[in-house]
Coordinates of C-alpha atoms and ligand atoms in Angstrom, one line a residue:
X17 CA -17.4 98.9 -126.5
X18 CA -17.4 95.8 -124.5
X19 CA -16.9 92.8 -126.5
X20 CA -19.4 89.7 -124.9
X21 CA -17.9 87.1 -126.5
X22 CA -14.4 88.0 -125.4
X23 CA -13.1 86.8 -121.4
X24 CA -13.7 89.7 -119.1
X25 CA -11.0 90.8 -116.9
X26 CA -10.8 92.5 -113.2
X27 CA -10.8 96.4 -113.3
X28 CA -8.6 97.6 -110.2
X29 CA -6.3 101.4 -110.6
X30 CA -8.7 102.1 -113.6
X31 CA -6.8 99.4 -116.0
X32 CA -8.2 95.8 -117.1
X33 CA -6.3 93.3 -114.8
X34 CA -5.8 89.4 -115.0
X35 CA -7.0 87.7 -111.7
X36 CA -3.9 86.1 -109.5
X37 CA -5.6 82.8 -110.3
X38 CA -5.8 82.6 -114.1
X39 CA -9.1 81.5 -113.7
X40 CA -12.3 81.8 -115.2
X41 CA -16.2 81.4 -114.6
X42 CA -18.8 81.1 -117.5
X43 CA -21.4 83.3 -118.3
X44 CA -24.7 81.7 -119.5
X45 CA -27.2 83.2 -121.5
X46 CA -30.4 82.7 -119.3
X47 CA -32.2 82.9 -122.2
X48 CA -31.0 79.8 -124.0
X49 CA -28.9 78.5 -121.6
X50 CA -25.1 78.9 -123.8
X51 CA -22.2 80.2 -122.3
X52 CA -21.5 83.0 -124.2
X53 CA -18.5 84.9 -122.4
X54 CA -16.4 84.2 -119.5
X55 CA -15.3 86.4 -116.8
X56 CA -12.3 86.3 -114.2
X57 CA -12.7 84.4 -110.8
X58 CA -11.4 86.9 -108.8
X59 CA -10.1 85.7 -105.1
X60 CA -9.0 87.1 -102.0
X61 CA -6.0 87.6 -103.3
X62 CA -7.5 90.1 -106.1
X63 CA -9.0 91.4 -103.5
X64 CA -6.3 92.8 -101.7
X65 CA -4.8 93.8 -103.9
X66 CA -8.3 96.3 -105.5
X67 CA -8.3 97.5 -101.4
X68 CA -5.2 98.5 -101.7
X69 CA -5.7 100.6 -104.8
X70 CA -8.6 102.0 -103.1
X71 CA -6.6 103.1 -100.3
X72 CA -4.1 104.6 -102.5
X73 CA -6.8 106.8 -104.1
X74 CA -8.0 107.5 -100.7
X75 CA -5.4 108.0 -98.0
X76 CA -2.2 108.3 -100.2
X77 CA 0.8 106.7 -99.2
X78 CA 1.0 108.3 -95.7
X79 CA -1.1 107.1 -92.5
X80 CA -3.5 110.5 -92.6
X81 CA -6.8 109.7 -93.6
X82 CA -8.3 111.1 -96.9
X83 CA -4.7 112.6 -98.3
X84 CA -4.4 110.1 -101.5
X85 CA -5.8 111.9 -104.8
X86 CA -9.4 110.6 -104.4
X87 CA -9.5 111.5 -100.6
X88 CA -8.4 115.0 -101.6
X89 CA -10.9 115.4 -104.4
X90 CA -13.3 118.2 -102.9
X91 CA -17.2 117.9 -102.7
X92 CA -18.0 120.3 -106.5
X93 CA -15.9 118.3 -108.4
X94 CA -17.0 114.5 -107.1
X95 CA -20.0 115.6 -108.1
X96 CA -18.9 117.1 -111.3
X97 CA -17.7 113.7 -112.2
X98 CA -21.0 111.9 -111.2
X99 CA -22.7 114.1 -113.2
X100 CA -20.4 112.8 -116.3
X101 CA -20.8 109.8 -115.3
X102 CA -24.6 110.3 -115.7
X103 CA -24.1 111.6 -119.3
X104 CA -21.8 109.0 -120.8
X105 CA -24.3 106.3 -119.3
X106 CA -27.5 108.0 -121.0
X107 CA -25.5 107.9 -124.4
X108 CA -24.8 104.5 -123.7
X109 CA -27.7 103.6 -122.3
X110 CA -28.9 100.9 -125.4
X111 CA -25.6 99.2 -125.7
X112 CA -25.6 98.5 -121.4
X113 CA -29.4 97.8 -121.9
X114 CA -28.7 94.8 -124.5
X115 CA -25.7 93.6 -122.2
X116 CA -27.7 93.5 -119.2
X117 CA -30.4 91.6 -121.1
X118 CA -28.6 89.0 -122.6
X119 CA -26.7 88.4 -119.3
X120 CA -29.4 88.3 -117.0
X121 CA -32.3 87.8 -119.1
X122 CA -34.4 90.8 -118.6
X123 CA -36.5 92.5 -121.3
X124 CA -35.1 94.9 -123.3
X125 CA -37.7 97.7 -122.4
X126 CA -37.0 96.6 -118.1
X127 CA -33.3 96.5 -118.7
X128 CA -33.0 100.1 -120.4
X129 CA -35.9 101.5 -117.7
X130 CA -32.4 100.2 -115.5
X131 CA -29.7 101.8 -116.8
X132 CA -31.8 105.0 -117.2
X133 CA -32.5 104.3 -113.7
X134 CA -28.1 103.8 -112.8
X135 CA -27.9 107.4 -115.0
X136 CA -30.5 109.0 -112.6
X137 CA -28.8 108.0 -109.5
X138 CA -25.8 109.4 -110.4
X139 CA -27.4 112.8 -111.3
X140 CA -29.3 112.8 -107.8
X141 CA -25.9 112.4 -106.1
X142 CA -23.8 114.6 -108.2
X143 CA -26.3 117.3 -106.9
X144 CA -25.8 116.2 -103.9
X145 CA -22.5 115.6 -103.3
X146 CA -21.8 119.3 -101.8
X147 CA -24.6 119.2 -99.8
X148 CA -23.7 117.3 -97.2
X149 CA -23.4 119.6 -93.9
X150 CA -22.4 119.3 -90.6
X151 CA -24.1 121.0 -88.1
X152 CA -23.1 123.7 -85.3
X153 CA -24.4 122.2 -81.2
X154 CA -25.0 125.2 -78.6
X155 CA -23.0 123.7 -76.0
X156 CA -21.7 125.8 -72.5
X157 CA -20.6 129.1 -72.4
X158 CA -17.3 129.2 -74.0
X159 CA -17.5 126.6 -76.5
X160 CA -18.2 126.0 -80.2
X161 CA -19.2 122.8 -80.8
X162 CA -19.6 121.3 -84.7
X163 CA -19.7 117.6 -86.2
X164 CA -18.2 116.9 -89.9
X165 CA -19.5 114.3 -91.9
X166 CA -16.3 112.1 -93.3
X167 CA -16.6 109.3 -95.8
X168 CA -15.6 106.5 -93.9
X169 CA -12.6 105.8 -96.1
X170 CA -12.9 102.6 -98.1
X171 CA -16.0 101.2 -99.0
X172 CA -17.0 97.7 -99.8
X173 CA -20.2 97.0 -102.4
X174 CA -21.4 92.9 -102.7
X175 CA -24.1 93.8 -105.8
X176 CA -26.6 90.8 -106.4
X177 CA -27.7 89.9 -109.9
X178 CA -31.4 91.1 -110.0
X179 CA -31.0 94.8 -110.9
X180 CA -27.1 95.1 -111.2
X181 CA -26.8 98.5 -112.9
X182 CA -29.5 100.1 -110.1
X183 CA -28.0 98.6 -107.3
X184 CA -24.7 99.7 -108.5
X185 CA -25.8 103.3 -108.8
X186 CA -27.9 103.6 -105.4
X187 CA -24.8 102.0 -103.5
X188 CA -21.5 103.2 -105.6
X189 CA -23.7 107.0 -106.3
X190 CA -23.8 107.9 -102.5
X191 CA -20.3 106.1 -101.3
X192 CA -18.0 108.2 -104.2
X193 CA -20.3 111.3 -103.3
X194 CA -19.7 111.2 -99.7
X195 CA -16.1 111.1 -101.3
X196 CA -15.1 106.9 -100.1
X197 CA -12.8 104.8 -102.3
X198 CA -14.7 101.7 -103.5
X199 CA -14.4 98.2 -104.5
X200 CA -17.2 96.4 -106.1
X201 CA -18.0 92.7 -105.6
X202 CA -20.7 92.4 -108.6
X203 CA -22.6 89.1 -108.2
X204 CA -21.1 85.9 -110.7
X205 CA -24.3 85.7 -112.7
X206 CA -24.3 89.4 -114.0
X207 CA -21.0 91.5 -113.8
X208 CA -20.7 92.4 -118.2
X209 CA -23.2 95.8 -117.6
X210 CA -20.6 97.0 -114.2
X211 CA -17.7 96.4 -115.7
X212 CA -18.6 98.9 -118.5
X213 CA -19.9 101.7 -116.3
X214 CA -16.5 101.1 -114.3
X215 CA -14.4 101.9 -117.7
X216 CA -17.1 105.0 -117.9
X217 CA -16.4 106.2 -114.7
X218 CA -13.1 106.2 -115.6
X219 CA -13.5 108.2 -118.1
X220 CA -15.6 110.8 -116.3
X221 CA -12.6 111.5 -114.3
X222 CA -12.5 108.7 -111.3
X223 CA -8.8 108.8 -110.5
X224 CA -7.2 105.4 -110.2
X225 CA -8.2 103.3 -107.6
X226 CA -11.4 105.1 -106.5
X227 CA -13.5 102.6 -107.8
X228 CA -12.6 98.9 -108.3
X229 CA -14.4 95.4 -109.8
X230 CA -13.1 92.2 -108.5
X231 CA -15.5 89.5 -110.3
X232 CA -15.6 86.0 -108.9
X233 CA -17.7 83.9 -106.5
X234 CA -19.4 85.1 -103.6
X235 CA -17.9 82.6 -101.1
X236 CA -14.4 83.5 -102.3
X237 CA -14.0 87.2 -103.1
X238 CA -17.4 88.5 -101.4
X239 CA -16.2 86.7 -98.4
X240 CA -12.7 87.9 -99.0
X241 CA -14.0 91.5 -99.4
X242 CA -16.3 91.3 -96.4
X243 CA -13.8 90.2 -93.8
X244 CA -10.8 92.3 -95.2
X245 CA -9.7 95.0 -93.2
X246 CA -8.7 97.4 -95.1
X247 CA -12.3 97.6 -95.8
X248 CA -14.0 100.7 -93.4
X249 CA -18.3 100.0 -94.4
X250 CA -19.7 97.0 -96.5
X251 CA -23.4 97.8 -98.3
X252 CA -24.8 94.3 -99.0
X253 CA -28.1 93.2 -100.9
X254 CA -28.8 89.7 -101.3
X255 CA -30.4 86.6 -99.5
X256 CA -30.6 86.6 -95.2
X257 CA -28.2 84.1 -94.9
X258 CA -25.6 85.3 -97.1
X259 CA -26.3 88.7 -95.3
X260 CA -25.7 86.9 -91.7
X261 CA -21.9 85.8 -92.9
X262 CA -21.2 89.2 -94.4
X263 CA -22.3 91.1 -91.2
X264 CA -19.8 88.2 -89.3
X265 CA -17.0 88.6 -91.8
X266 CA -17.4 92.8 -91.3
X267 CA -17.5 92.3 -87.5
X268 CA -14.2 90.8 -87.3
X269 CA -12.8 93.7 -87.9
X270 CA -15.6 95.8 -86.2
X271 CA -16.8 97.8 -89.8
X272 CA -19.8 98.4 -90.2
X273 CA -22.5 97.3 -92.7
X274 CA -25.7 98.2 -94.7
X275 CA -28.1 95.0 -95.2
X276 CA -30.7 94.8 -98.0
X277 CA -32.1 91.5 -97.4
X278 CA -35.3 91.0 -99.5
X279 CA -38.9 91.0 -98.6
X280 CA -42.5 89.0 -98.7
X281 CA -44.0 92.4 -99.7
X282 CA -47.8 92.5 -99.0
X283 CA -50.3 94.6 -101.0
X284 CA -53.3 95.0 -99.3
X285 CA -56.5 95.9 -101.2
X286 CA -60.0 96.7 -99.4
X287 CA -63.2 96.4 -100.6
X288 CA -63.4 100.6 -100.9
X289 CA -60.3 100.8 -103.5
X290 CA -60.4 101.5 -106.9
X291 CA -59.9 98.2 -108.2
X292 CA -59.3 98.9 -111.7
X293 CA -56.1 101.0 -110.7
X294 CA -54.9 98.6 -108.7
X295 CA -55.5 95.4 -110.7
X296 CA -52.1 96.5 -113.4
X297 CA -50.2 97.1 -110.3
X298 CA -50.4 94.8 -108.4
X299 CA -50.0 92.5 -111.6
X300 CA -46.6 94.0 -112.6
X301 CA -45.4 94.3 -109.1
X302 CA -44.7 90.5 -109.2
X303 CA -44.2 89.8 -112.6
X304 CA -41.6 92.5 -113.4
X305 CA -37.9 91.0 -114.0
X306 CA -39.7 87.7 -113.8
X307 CA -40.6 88.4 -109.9
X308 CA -36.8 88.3 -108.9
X309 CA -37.3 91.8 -106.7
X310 CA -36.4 92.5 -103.6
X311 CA -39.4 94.7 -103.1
X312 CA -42.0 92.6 -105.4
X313 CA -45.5 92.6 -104.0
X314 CA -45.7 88.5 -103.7
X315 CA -48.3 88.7 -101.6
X316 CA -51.8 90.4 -102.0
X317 CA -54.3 90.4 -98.8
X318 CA -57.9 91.3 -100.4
X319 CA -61.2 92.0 -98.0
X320 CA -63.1 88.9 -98.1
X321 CA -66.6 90.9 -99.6
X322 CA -64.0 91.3 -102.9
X323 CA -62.2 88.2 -102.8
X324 CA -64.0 86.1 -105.4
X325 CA -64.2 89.3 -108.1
X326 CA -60.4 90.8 -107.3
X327 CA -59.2 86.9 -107.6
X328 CA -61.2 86.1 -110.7
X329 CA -59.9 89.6 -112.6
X330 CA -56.4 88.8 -111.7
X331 CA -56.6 85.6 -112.9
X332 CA -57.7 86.5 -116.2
X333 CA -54.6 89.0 -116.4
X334 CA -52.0 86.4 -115.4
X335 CA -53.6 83.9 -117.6
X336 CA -52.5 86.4 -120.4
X337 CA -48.7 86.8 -119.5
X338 CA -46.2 85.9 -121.7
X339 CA -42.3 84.5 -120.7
X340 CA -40.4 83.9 -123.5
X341 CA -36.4 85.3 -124.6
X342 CA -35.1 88.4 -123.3
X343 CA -34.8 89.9 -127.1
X344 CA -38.6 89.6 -127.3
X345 CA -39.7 92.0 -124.7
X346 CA -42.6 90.0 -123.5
X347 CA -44.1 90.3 -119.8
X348 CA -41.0 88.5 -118.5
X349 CA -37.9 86.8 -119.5
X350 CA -36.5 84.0 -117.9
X351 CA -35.1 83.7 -114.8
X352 CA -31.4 84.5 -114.0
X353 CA -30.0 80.7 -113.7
X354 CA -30.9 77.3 -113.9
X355 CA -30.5 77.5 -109.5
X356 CA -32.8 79.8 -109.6
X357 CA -35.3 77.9 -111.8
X358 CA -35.1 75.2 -109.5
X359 CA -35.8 77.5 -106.0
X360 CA -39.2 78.8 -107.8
X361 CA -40.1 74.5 -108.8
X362 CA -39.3 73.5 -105.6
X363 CA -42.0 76.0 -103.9
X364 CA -44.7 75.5 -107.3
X365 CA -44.5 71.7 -106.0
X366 CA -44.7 72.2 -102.6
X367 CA -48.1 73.9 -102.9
X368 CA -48.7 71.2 -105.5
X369 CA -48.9 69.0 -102.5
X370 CA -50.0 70.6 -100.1
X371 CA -53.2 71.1 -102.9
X372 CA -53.2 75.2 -103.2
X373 CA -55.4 76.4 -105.6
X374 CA -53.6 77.2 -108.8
X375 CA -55.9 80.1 -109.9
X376 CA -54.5 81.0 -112.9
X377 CA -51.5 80.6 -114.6
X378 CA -49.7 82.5 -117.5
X379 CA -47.5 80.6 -120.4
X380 CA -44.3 80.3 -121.9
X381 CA -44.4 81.0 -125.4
X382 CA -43.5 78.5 -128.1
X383 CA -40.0 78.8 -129.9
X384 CA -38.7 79.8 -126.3
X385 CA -35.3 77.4 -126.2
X386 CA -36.1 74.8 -123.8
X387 CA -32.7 75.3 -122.4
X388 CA -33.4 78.3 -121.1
X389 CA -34.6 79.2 -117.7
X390 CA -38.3 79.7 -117.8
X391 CA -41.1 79.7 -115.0
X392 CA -45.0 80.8 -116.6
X393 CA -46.0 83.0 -114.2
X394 CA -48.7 81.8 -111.4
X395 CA -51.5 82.7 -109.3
X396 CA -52.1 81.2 -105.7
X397 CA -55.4 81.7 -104.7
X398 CA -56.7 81.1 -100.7
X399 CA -53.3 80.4 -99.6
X400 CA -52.9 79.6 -95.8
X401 CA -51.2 82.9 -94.4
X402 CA -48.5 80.3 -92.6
X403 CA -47.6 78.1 -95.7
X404 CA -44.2 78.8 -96.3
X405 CA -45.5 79.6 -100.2
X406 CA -47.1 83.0 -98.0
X407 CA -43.8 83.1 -95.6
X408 CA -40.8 82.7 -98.0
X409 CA -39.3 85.2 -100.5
X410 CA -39.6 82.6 -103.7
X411 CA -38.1 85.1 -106.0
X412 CA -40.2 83.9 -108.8
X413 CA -43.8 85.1 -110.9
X414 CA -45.5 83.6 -107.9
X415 CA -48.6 85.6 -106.5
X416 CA -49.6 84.3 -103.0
X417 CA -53.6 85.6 -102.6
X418 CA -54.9 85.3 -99.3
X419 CA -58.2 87.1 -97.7
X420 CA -58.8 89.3 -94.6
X421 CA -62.0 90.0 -92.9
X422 CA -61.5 93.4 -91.2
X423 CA -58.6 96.4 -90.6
X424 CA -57.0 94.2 -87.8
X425 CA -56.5 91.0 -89.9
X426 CA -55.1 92.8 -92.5
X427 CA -52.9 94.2 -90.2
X428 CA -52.1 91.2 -88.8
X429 CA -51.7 88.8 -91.7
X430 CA -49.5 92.1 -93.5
X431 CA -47.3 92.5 -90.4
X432 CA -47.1 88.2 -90.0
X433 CA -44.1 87.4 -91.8
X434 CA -40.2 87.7 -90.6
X435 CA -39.8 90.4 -93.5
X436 CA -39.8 94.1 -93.5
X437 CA -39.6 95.9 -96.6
X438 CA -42.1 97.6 -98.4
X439 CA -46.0 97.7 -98.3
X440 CA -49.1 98.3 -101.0
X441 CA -52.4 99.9 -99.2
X442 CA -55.2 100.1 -101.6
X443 CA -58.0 102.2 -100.1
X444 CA -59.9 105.1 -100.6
X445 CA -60.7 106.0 -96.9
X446 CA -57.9 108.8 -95.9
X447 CA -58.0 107.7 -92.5
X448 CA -57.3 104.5 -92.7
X449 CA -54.4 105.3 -95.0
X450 CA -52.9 107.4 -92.5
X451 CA -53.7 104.5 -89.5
X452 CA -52.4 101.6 -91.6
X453 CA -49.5 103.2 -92.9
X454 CA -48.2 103.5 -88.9
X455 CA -49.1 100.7 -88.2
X456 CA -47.6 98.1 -91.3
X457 CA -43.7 96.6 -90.4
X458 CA -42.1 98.0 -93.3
X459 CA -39.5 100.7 -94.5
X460 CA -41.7 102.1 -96.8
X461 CA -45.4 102.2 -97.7
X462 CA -47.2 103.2 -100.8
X463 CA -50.7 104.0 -100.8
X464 CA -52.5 103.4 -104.3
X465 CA -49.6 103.3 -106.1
X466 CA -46.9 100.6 -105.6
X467 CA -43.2 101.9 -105.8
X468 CA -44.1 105.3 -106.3
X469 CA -42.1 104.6 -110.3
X470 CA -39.1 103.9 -108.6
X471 CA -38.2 106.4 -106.3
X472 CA -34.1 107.5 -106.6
X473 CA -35.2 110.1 -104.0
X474 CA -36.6 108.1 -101.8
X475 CA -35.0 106.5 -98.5
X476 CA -35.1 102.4 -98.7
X477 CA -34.8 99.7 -96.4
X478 CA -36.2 97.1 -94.4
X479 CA -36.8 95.9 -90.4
X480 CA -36.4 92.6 -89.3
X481 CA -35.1 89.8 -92.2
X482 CA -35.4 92.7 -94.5
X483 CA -31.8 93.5 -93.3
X484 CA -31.7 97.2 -91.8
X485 CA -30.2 100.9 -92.9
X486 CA -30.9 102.6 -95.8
X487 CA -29.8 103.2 -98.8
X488 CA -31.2 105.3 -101.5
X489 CA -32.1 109.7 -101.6
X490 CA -29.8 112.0 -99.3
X491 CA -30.7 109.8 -96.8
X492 CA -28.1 106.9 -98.2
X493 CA -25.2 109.3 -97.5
X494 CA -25.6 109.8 -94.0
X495 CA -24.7 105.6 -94.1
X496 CA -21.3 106.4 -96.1
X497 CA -19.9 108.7 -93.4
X498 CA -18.7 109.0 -90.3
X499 CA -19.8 111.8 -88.0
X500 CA -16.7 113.7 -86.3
X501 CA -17.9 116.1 -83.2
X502 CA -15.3 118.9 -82.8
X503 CA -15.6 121.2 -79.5
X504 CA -13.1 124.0 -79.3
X505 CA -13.0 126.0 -75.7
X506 CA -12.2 129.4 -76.5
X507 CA -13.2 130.8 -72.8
Ligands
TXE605 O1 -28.1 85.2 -103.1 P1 -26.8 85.5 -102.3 P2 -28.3 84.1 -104.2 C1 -32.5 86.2 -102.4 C2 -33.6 85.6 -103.3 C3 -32.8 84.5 -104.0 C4 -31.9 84.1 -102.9 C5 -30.7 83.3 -103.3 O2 -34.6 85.1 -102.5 O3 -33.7 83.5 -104.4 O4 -31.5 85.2 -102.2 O5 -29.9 84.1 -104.3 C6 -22.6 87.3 -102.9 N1 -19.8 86.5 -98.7 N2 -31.9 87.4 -103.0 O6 -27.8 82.8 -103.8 O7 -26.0 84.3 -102.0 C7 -22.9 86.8 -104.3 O8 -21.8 86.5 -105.1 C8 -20.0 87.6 -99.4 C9 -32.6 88.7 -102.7 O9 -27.8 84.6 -105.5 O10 -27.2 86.4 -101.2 C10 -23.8 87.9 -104.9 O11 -22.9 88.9 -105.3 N3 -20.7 87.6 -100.5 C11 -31.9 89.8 -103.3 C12 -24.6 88.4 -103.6 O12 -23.8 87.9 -102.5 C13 -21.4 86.5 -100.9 C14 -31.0 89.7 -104.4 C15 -26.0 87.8 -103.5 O13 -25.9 86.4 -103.4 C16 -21.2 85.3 -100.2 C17 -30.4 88.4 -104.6 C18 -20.4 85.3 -99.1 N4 -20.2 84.2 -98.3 C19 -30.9 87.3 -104.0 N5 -22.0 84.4 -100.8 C20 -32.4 91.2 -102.9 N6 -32.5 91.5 -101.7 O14 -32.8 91.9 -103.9 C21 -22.6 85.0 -101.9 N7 -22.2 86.3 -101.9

């Protein structure tokens, strides 16, 4: 079992490894604000030497492509070990649920939901590892024409620190199906919940160097990993502008890359919904993990005949939130670092001055260490739809309320952001589910319902600052191969 209190190393060939630096970084307990374990500042020299045991794994020692132990590994038995992989991570699914917790201060009850989530992914793609066809193309007389589907070789993964173990399994699940070598670049405010599924991936059978941790800073071994290359694909999730430099660093060496960038998700509710259903949705979609989701509804658009009554019943929920310590699985923890509390303050007084209505705010409870990195959550009612409150991801248990007066404003005020990810339509009127979910910029759309419970099936990704690809269901493993078009002339 992983030991929190003790200095974490690198995991590169399937063996604990000391970075070249003999350096460190802390790890602080966002609860209370202690360092509480250290982990290795990894660098582009650790780097190298983790895509090099990835190639190992994948090509060998010769210069044809997928002949190393991993490359050769065939489709049944990748997903054989995936689907160990799932197993020992259910068993273990408490003990990387209190890690996770304590390192990035999520709730007990949101950080097991997560690694039960990381064990599901796997499962999906272990079933779906030898499903991956090619197709036949009727072509001219003479000909047979077919396309094979080839991992790309070695993969690159920069993990951010909001849901570590469920990005991990979305992005590492499809690569090591679609049979890539991988090294992992978790981000250096949560890496102790990875680097104990790395050691059980191991022991589901990963052969040495098909999947590799190199811990550190972004700016050093992100970047490292990014522009290194030996490095065939890069799957990224994070902020736009950290997104930009990766997709720079990758085009140096002209690899390709998968962009999850984020979102100013709307959640549009009209005066024909069944509010009631909606009110606990559209409450949780902001407030769980303390509103630090990609795909968090932050902004709800309400028909102006509801305004006043939808407003005035979500206040009195978000008065009644709760933040307090991880360990107490209230309605949120704190947030993941003291730069992050900061972000969320910096917005909260900017539409203190601009003199936004604070509808309703929730509390921190008492006994919560004031060293720790709490934000109550808040309310925003009337908000301007271009204050930057209603045009920037905060990250935070903000809720930006705004009003529409018909379809087309909604439409208008929904689609009049930069972002792209995901949208909320609360209506009862069929029709104008089916018109608006066309017509919203978004990669996906839920209609009454918000998430859809997760979705491990179910293709995601953004348009526009949202970043682009997908990732996520079958769909995420057309992203982690190459397709090869063979036409043989046989006359
Ligand atoms: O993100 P970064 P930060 C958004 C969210 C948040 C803001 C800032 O709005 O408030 O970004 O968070 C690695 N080359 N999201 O600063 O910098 C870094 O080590 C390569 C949305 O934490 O994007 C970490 O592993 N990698 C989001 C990862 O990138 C680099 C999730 C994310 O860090 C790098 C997180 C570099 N130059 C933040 N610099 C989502 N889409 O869910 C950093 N990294």
């Amino acid at each position: 079992m992983l030991q929190t209190t003790e200095r974490h190393a690198l995991f590169i060939d399937n063996e604990s490894v000391a970075p070249a630096s003999g350096e460190s970084l802390p790890v602080i307990d966002p609860s209370d604000g202690r360092v509480f374990a250290q982990i290795a500042r990894g660098s582009a020299a650790d780097v190298d030497r983790a895509v090099r045991a990835a190639r190992r794994a994948f090509d060998g020692s010769g210069t044809e492509p997928a002949a190393g132990p991993w490359g050769r590994t065939d489709a049944a038995q990748r997903g054989r070990i995936l689907r160990r992989w799932a197993d020992l991570v259910e068993a273990e699914c408490e003990t990387l649920a209190r890690i996770e917790s304590r390192d990035t201060g999520k709730p007990l009850a949101q950080a097991r939901a997560d690694a039960q989530a990381l064990a599901r992914y796997f499962e999906f793609y272990a079933g779906a590892a030898d499903k991956l066809h090619g197709q036949t193309i009727p072509y001219r007389h003479g000909y047979t024409v077919l396309t094979l589907r080839e991992p790309h070789g070695v993969t690159g993964h920069i993990i951010p620190w909001n849901y570590p173990m469920q990005i991990f399994g979305r992005s590492l699940g499809a690569a090591l199906a679609a049979g890539n070598a991988c090294v992992v670049k978790p981000a250096e405010d949560a890496c102790l919940s990875l680097l104990r599924v790395a050691q059980l991936g191991a022991q589901a059978g990963l052969p040495p160097g098909a999947l590799n941790l190199v811990t550190g800073l972004g700016g050093e071994a992100g970047q490292a990993l990014a522009g290194h290359p030996g490095i065939d694909h890069v799957s990224f999730t994070g902020s736009p502008d950290t997104g930009r430099r990766v997709a720079q660093a990758a085009a140096t060496h002209h690899c390709p890359v998968t962009l999850e960038l984020g979102g100013k998700s709307p959640q549009l509710v009209f005066a024909d919904a069944d509010i009631e259903a909606a009110l606990p949705v559209l409450v949780r979609a902001i407030v769980q993990n303390a509103g630090q989701t990609c795909s968090a509804g932050s902004r709800v658009l309400i028909e102006a005949s509801v305004y006043d009554r939808v407003l005035g019943l979500l206040a009195e929920r978000f008065a009644a939130l709760r933040a307090g310590p991880a360990h107490a699985d209230l309605d949120l923890g704190p947030l993941v670092s003291g730069r992050q509390q900061q972000r969320v303050r910096e917005f909260l007084s900017e539409a203190q001055v601009g003199g936004l209505d604070f509808a309703a705010q929730g509390a921190v409870v008492d006994g919560a260490p004031a060293e720790g990195f709490y934000q109550a959550p808040v309310l925003l009612g009337g908000v301007p739809p271009a204050h930057r409150v209603a045009q920037e991801e905060i990250f935070g248990p903000v809720l930006v309320a705004s009003r529409f007066e018909d379809e087309a404003h909604a439409v208008a005020l929904a689609n009049g952001t930069p972002y792209g990810l995901v949208a909320g339509l609360w209506t009862r009127d069929g029709a104008r589910q089916l018109r608006l979910a066309r017509r919203l910029r978004a990669g996906q759309v839920f209609v009454n319902n918000y998430g859809a419970g997760g979705g491990v099936e179910l293709p995601f990704g953004g348009v526009g600052r949202s970043g682009y690809g997908r990732e996520k269901g079958f769909e995420a493993l057309y992203a982690f191969t190459a397709l090869k078009t063979v036409a043989l002339h046989h006359g």
